[in-house]
mmCIF file of C-alpha atoms and ligand atoms in Angstrom:
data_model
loop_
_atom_site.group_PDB
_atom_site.id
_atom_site.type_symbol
_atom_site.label_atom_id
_atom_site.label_comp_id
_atom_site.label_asym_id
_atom_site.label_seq_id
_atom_site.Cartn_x
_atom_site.Cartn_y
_atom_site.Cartn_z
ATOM 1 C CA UNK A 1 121.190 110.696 98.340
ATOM 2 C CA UNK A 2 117.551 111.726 98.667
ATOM 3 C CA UNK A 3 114.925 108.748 98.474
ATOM 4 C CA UNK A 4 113.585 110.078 94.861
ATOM 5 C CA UNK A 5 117.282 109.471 93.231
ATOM 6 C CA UNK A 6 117.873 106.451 95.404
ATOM 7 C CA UNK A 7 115.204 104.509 94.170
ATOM 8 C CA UNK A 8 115.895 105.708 90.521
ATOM 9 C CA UNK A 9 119.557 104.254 91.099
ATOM 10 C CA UNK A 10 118.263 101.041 92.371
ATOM 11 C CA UNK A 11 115.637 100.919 89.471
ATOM 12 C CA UNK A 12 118.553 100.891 87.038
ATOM 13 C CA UNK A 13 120.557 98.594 88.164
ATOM 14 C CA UNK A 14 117.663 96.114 88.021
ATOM 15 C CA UNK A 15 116.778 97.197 84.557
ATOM 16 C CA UNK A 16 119.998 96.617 83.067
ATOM 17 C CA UNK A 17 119.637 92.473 84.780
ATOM 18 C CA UNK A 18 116.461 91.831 83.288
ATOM 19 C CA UNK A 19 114.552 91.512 79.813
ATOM 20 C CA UNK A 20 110.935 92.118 81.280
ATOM 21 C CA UNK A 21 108.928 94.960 82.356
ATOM 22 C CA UNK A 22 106.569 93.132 85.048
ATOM 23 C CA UNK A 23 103.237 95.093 86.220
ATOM 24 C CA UNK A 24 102.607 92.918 88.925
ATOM 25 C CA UNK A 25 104.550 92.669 92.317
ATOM 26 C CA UNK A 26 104.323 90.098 94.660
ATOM 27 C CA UNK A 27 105.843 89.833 98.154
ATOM 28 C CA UNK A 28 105.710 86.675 99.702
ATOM 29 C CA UNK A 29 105.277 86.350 103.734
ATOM 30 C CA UNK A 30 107.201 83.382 106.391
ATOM 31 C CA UNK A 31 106.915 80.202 104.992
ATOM 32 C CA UNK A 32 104.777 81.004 102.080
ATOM 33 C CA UNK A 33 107.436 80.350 99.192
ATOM 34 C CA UNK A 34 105.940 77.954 97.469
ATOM 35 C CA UNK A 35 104.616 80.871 94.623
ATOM 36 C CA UNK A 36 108.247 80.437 93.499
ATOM 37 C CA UNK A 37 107.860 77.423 91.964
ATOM 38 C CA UNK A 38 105.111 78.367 90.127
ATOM 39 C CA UNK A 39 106.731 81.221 88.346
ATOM 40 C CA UNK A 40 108.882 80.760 85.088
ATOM 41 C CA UNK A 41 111.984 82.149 86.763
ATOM 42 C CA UNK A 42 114.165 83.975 84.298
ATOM 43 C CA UNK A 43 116.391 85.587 86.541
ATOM 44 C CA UNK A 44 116.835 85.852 89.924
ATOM 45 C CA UNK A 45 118.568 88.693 91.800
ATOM 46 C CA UNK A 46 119.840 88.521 95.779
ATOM 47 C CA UNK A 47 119.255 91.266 97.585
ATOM 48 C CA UNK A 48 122.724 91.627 98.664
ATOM 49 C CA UNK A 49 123.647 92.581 95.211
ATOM 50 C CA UNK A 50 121.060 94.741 94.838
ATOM 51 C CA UNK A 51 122.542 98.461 95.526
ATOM 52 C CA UNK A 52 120.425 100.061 98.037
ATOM 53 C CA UNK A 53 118.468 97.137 99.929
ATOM 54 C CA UNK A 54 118.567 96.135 103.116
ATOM 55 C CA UNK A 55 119.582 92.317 103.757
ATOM 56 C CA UNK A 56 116.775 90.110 104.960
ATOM 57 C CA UNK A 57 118.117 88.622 109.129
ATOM 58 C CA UNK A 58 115.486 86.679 109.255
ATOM 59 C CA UNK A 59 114.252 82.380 110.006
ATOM 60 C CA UNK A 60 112.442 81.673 107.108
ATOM 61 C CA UNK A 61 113.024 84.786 104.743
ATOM 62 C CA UNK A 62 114.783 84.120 101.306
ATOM 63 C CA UNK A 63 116.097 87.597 100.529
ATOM 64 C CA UNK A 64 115.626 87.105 96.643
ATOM 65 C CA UNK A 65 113.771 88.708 93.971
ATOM 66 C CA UNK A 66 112.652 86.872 91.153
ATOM 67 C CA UNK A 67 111.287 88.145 87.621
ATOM 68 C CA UNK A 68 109.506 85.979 84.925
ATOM 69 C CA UNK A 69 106.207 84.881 84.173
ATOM 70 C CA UNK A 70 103.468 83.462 85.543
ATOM 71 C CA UNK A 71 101.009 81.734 83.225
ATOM 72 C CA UNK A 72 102.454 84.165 80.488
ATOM 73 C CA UNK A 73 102.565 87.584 82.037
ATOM 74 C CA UNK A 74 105.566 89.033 83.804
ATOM 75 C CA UNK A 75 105.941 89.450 87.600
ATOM 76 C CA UNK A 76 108.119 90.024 89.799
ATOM 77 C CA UNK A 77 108.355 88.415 93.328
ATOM 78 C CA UNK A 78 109.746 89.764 96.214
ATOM 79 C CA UNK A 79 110.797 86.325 98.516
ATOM 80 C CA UNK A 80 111.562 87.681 102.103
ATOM 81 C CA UNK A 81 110.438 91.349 103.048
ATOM 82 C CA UNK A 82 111.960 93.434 106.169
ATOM 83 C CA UNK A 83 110.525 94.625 109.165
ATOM 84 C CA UNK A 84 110.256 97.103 111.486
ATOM 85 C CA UNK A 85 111.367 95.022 114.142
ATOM 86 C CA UNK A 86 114.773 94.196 112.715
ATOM 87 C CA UNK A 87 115.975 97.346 113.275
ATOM 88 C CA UNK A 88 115.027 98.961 109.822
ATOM 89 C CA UNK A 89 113.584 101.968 109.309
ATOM 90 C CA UNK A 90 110.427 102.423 107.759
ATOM 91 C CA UNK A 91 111.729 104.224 104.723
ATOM 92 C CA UNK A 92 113.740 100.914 104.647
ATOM 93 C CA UNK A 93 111.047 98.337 104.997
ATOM 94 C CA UNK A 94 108.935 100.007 102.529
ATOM 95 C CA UNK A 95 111.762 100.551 99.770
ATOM 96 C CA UNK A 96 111.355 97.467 97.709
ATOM 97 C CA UNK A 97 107.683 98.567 97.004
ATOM 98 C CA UNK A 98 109.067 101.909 96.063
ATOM 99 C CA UNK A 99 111.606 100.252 93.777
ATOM 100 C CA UNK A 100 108.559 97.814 92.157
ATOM 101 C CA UNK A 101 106.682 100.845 91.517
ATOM 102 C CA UNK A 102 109.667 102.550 89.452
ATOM 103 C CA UNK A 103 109.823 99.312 87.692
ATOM 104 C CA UNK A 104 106.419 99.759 86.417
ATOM 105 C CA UNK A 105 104.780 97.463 88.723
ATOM 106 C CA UNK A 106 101.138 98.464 88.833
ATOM 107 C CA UNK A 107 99.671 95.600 91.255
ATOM 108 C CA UNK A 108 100.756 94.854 94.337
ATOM 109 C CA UNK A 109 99.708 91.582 95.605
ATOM 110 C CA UNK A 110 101.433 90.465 99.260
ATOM 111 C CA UNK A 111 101.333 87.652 101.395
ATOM 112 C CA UNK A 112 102.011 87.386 105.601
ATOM 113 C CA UNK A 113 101.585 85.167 108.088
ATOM 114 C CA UNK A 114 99.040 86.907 110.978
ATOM 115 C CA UNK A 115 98.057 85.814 114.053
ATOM 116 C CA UNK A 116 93.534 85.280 114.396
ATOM 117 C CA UNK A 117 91.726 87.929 116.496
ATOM 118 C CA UNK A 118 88.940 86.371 115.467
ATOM 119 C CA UNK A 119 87.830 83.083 117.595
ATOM 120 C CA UNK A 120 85.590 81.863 114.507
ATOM 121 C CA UNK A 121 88.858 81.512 112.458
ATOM 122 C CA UNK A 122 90.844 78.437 112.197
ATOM 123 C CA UNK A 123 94.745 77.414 111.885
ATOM 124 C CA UNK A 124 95.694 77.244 108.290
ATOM 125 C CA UNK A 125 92.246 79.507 107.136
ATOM 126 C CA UNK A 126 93.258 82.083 104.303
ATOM 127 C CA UNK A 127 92.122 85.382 104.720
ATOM 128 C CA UNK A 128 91.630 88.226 102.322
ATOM 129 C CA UNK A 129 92.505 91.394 103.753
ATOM 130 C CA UNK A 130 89.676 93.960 103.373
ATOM 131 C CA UNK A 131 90.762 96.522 105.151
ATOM 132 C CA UNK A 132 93.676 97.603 108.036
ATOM 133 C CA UNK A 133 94.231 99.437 110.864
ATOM 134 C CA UNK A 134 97.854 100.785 111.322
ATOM 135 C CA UNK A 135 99.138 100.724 114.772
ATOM 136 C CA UNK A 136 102.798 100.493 114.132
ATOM 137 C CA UNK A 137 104.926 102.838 115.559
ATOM 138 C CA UNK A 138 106.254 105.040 113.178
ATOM 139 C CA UNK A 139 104.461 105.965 109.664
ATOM 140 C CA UNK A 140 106.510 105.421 106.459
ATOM 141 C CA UNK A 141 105.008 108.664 105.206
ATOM 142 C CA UNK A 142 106.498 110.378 107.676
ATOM 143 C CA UNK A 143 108.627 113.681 107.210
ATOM 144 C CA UNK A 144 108.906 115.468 103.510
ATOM 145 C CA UNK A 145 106.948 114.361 100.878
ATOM 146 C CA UNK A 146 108.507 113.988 97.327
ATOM 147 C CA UNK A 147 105.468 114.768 95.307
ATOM 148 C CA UNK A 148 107.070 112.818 92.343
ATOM 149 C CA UNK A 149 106.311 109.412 94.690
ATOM 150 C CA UNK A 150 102.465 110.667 95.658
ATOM 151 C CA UNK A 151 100.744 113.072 97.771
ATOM 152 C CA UNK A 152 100.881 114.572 101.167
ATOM 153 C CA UNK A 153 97.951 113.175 102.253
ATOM 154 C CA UNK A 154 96.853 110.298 100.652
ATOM 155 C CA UNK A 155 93.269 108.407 100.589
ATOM 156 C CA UNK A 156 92.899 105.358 101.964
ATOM 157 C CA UNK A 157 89.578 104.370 102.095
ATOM 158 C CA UNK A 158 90.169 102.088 99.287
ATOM 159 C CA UNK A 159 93.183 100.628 100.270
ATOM 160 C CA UNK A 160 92.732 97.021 99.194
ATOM 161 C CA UNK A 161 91.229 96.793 96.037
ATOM 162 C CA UNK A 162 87.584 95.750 95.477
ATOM 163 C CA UNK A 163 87.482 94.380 92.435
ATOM 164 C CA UNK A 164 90.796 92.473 93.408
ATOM 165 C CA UNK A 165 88.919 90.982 96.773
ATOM 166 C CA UNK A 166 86.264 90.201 94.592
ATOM 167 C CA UNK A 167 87.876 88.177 91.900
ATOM 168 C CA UNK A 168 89.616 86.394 94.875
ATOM 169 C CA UNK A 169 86.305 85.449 96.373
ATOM 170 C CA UNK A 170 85.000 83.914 92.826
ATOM 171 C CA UNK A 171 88.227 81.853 92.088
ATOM 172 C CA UNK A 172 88.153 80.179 95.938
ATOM 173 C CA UNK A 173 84.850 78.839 95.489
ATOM 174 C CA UNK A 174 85.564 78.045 92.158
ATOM 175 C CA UNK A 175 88.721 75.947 93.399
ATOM 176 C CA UNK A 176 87.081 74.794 96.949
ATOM 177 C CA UNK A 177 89.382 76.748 98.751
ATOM 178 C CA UNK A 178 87.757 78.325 102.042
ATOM 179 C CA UNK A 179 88.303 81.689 102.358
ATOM 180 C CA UNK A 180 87.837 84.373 105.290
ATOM 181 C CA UNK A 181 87.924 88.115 105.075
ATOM 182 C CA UNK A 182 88.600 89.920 107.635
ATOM 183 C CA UNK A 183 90.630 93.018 108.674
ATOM 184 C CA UNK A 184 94.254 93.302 109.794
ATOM 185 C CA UNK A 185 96.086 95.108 112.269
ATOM 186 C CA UNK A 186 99.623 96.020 111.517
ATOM 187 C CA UNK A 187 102.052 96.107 114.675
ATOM 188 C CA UNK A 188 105.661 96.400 115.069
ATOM 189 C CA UNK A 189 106.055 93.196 116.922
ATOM 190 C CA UNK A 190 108.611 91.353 118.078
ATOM 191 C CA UNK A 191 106.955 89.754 120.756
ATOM 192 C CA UNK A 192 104.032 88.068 119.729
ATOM 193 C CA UNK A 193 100.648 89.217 121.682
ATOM 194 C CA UNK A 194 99.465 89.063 125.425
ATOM 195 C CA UNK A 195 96.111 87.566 125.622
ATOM 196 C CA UNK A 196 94.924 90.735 126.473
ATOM 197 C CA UNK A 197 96.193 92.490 123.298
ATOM 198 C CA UNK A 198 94.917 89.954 121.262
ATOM 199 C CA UNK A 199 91.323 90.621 122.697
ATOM 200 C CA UNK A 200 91.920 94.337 122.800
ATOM 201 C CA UNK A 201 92.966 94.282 118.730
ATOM 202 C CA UNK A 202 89.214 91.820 118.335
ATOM 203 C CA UNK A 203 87.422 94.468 120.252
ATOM 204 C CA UNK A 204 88.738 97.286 117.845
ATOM 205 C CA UNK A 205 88.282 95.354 114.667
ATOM 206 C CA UNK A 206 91.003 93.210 113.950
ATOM 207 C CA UNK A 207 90.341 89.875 112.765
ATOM 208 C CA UNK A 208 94.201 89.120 112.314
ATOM 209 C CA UNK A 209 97.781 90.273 113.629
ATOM 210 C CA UNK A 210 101.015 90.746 111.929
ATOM 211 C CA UNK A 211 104.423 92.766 112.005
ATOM 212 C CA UNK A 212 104.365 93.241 108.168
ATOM 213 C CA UNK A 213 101.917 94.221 105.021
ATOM 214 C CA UNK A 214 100.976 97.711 106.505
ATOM 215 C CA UNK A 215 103.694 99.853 105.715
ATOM 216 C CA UNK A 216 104.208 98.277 102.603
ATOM 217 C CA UNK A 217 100.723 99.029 101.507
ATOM 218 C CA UNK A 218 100.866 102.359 102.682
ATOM 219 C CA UNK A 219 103.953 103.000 100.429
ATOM 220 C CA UNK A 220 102.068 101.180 97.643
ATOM 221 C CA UNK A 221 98.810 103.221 97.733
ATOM 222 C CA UNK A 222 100.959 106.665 98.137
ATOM 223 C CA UNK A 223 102.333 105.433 94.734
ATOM 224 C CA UNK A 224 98.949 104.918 92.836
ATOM 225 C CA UNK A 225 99.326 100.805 92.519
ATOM 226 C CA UNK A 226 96.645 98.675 93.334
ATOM 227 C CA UNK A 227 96.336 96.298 96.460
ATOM 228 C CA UNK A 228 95.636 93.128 97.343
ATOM 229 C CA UNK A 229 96.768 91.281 100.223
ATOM 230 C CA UNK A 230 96.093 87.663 102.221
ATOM 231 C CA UNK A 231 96.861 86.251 105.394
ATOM 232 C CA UNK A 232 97.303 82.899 106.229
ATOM 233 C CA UNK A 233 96.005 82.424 109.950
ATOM 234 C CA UNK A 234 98.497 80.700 111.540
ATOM 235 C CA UNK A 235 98.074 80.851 115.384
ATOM 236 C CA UNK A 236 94.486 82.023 117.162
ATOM 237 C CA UNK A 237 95.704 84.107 119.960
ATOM 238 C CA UNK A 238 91.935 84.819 121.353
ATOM 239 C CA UNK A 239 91.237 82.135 123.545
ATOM 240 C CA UNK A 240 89.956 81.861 127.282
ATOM 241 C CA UNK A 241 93.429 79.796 127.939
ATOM 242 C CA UNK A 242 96.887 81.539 127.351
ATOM 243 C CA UNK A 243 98.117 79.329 124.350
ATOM 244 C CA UNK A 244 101.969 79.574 123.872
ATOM 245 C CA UNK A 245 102.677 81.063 119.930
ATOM 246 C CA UNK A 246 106.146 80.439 118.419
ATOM 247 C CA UNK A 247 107.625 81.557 115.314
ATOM 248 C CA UNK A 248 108.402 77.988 114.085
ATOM 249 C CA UNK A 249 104.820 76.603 114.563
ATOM 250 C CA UNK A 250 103.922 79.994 112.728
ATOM 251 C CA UNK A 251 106.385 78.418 109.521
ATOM 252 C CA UNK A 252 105.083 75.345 109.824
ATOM 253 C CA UNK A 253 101.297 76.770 109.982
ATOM 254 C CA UNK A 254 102.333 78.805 106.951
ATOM 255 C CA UNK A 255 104.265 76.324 105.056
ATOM 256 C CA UNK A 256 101.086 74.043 105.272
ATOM 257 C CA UNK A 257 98.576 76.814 103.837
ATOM 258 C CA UNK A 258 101.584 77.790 101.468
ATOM 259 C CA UNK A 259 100.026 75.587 98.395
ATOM 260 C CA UNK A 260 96.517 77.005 99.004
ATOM 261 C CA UNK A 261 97.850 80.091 98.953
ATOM 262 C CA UNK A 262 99.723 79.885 95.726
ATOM 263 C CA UNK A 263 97.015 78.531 94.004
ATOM 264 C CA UNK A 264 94.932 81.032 94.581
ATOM 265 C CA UNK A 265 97.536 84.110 93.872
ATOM 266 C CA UNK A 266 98.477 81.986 90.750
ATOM 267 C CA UNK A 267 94.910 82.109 89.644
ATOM 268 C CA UNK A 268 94.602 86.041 90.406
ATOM 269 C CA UNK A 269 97.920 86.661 88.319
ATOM 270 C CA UNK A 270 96.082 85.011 85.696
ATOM 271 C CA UNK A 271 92.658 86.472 85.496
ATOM 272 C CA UNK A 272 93.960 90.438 86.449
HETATM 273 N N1 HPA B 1 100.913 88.033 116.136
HETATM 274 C C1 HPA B 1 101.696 88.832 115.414
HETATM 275 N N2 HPA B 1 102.288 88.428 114.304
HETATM 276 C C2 HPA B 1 102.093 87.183 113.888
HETATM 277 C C3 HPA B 1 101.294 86.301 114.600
HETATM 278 C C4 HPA B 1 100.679 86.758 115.785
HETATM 279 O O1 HPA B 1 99.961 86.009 116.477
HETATM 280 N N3 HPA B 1 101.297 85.129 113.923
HETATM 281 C C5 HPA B 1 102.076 85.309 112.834
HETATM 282 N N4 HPA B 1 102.558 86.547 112.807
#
C-alpha cells in the first residue's frame, strides 16, 4: 500500500474508536509522562492495535495514544514515539505525525529528553526549541513526494512556531518556571556522545542533543501543522572531564523535570 492510502486506513480505524476530533497533538519524550494525568482520558488506544504502527521496544516508552481533553479542548497524546535507532525506518518513525495530521491535528507540540551542548545549561533546565539542525542519517522526505501530504521542497525557516515560543516564554515567568531556549541537533544515536562530539555539535550551534523530535517535525511542517517543541536537559555532555551519561539517569533527569514540563504544555494547550 502506498503511504497516502496507508495513513488514510490507519486514520479510520482511529475514527471509528473515538468521539473527538482533537487539533492538537502531543508526543511525549522518556520519562516525561506525567501530561497523562493531566488529560481527561476518554479513550485510550495501544499501539499494537493500531493497524499500521510500529510497536514502541523501548525502557521508558508507553506505546499508547490517548484522546480527550485538556482543560476543555480535545487532544490527542502520543505516549512513547520510535526512533531511528530501533531499527525503524524513517517513513516509520514519522508515521504517527502523519496519522495526527489526517486526524485533523493542526498543532504539534512534542517533548524529548536531550543531552546540553551548552555548558551554561543545567540538569533538569527546560528548553524551548527555537530552531534545529538535522544531522540524522537519512531524511524522512526522502524519495517520491505525494503532493496530497505537502511539497517537494518544503520551507523551514519557520519551523518552530514563533508565536508558540512566545506564549511559552510569557506563561514560564508567569508560573516561575526557568526556561532556556536554545537550538537542537537531531542525531540518530544510539550511543550517546564522545566528548568531542558534544563540543563539535556546541561549536556548530547546538545547545542540546537528542535521537528524536527532528524527523517528526520535519513530517509535521511538510504537512502544514504548527510546531512547538521542548527539551528537558537531562545530562551536560560539554565538560573539560569525560562524565559517564546513561539512559536511566536520563529517566530519572526527565522524570524529575516531568511536572515542570506538564505544567507548562498544560498551560499552552490552554491559551492556543
Ligand atoms: N545525547 C543524545 N541523546 C540524549 C542525550 C544525550 O546526551 N540525553 C538524552 N538524550
Amino acid at each position: 500500500m502506498i503511504l497516502f492510502d496507508k495513513i488514510q486506513a490507519t486514520a479510520a480505524f482511529i475514527k471509528q474508536k473515538i468521539n473527538c476530533k482533537p487539533t492538537v497533538g502531543i508526543i511525549l519524550g522518556s520519562g516525561l509522562g506525567g501530561l497523562i494525568d493531566i488529560v481527561d482520558k476518554e479513550i485510550a488506544i495501544d499501539y499494537s492495535e493500531i493497524p499500521n504502527f510500529p510497536v514502541s521496544t523501548v525502557k521508558g516508552h508507553g506505546g499508547k495514544m490517548f484522546f480527550g481533553k485538556m482543560d476543555g479542548r480535545e487532544v490527542m497524546l502520543m505516549a512513547g514515539r520510535f526512533h531511528y535507532y530501533e531499527g525503524y525506518s524513517m517513513e516509520e518513525v514519522t508515521f504517527p505525525v502523519r496519522v495526527m495530521k489526517a486526524l485533523g491535528v493542526e498543532t504539534l507540540i512534542l517533548s524529548n529528553a536531550a543531552g546540553g551542548t551548552n555548558s551554561a545549561f543545567n540538569i533538569g533546565d527546560l528548553m524551548i526549541v527555537k530552531d534545529h539542525i538535522n544531522l540524522c542519517p537519512e531524511h524522512p522526505l526522502r524519495g517520491h513526494n505525494d503532493e496530497r501530504l505537502g511539497p517537494r521542497f518544503p520551507d523551514m525557516s519557520q519551523a518552530y512556531d514563533q508565536e508558540l515560543i512566545n506564549l511559552a516564554k510569557d506563561i514560564s515567568a508567569e508560573q516561575g518556571i526557568s526556561i532556556r531556549t536554545g537550538v537542537y541537533i537531531g542525531l540518530q544515536g544510539p550511543t550517546f556522545e564522545t566528548p568531542a562530539e558534544y563540543r563539535m555539535l556546541h561549536i556548530i550551534g547546538g545547545d542540546a542533543v537528542g535521537m528524536s523530535t527532528v524527523p517528526e517535525v520535519i513530517v509535521a511542517r511538510h504537512g502544514g501543522m504548527r510546531v512547538f517543541a521542548v527539551s528537558v536537559i537531562t545530562d551536560i555532555g560539554i565538560s573539560d572531564v569525560p562524565v559517564i551519561i546513561t539512559h536511566e539517569e536520563v529517566l530519572e533527569a526527565a522524570n524529575a523535570a516531568a511536572p515542570k514540563m506538564a505544567a507548562l504544555v498544560a498551560a499552552l494547550v490552554k491559551r492556543l
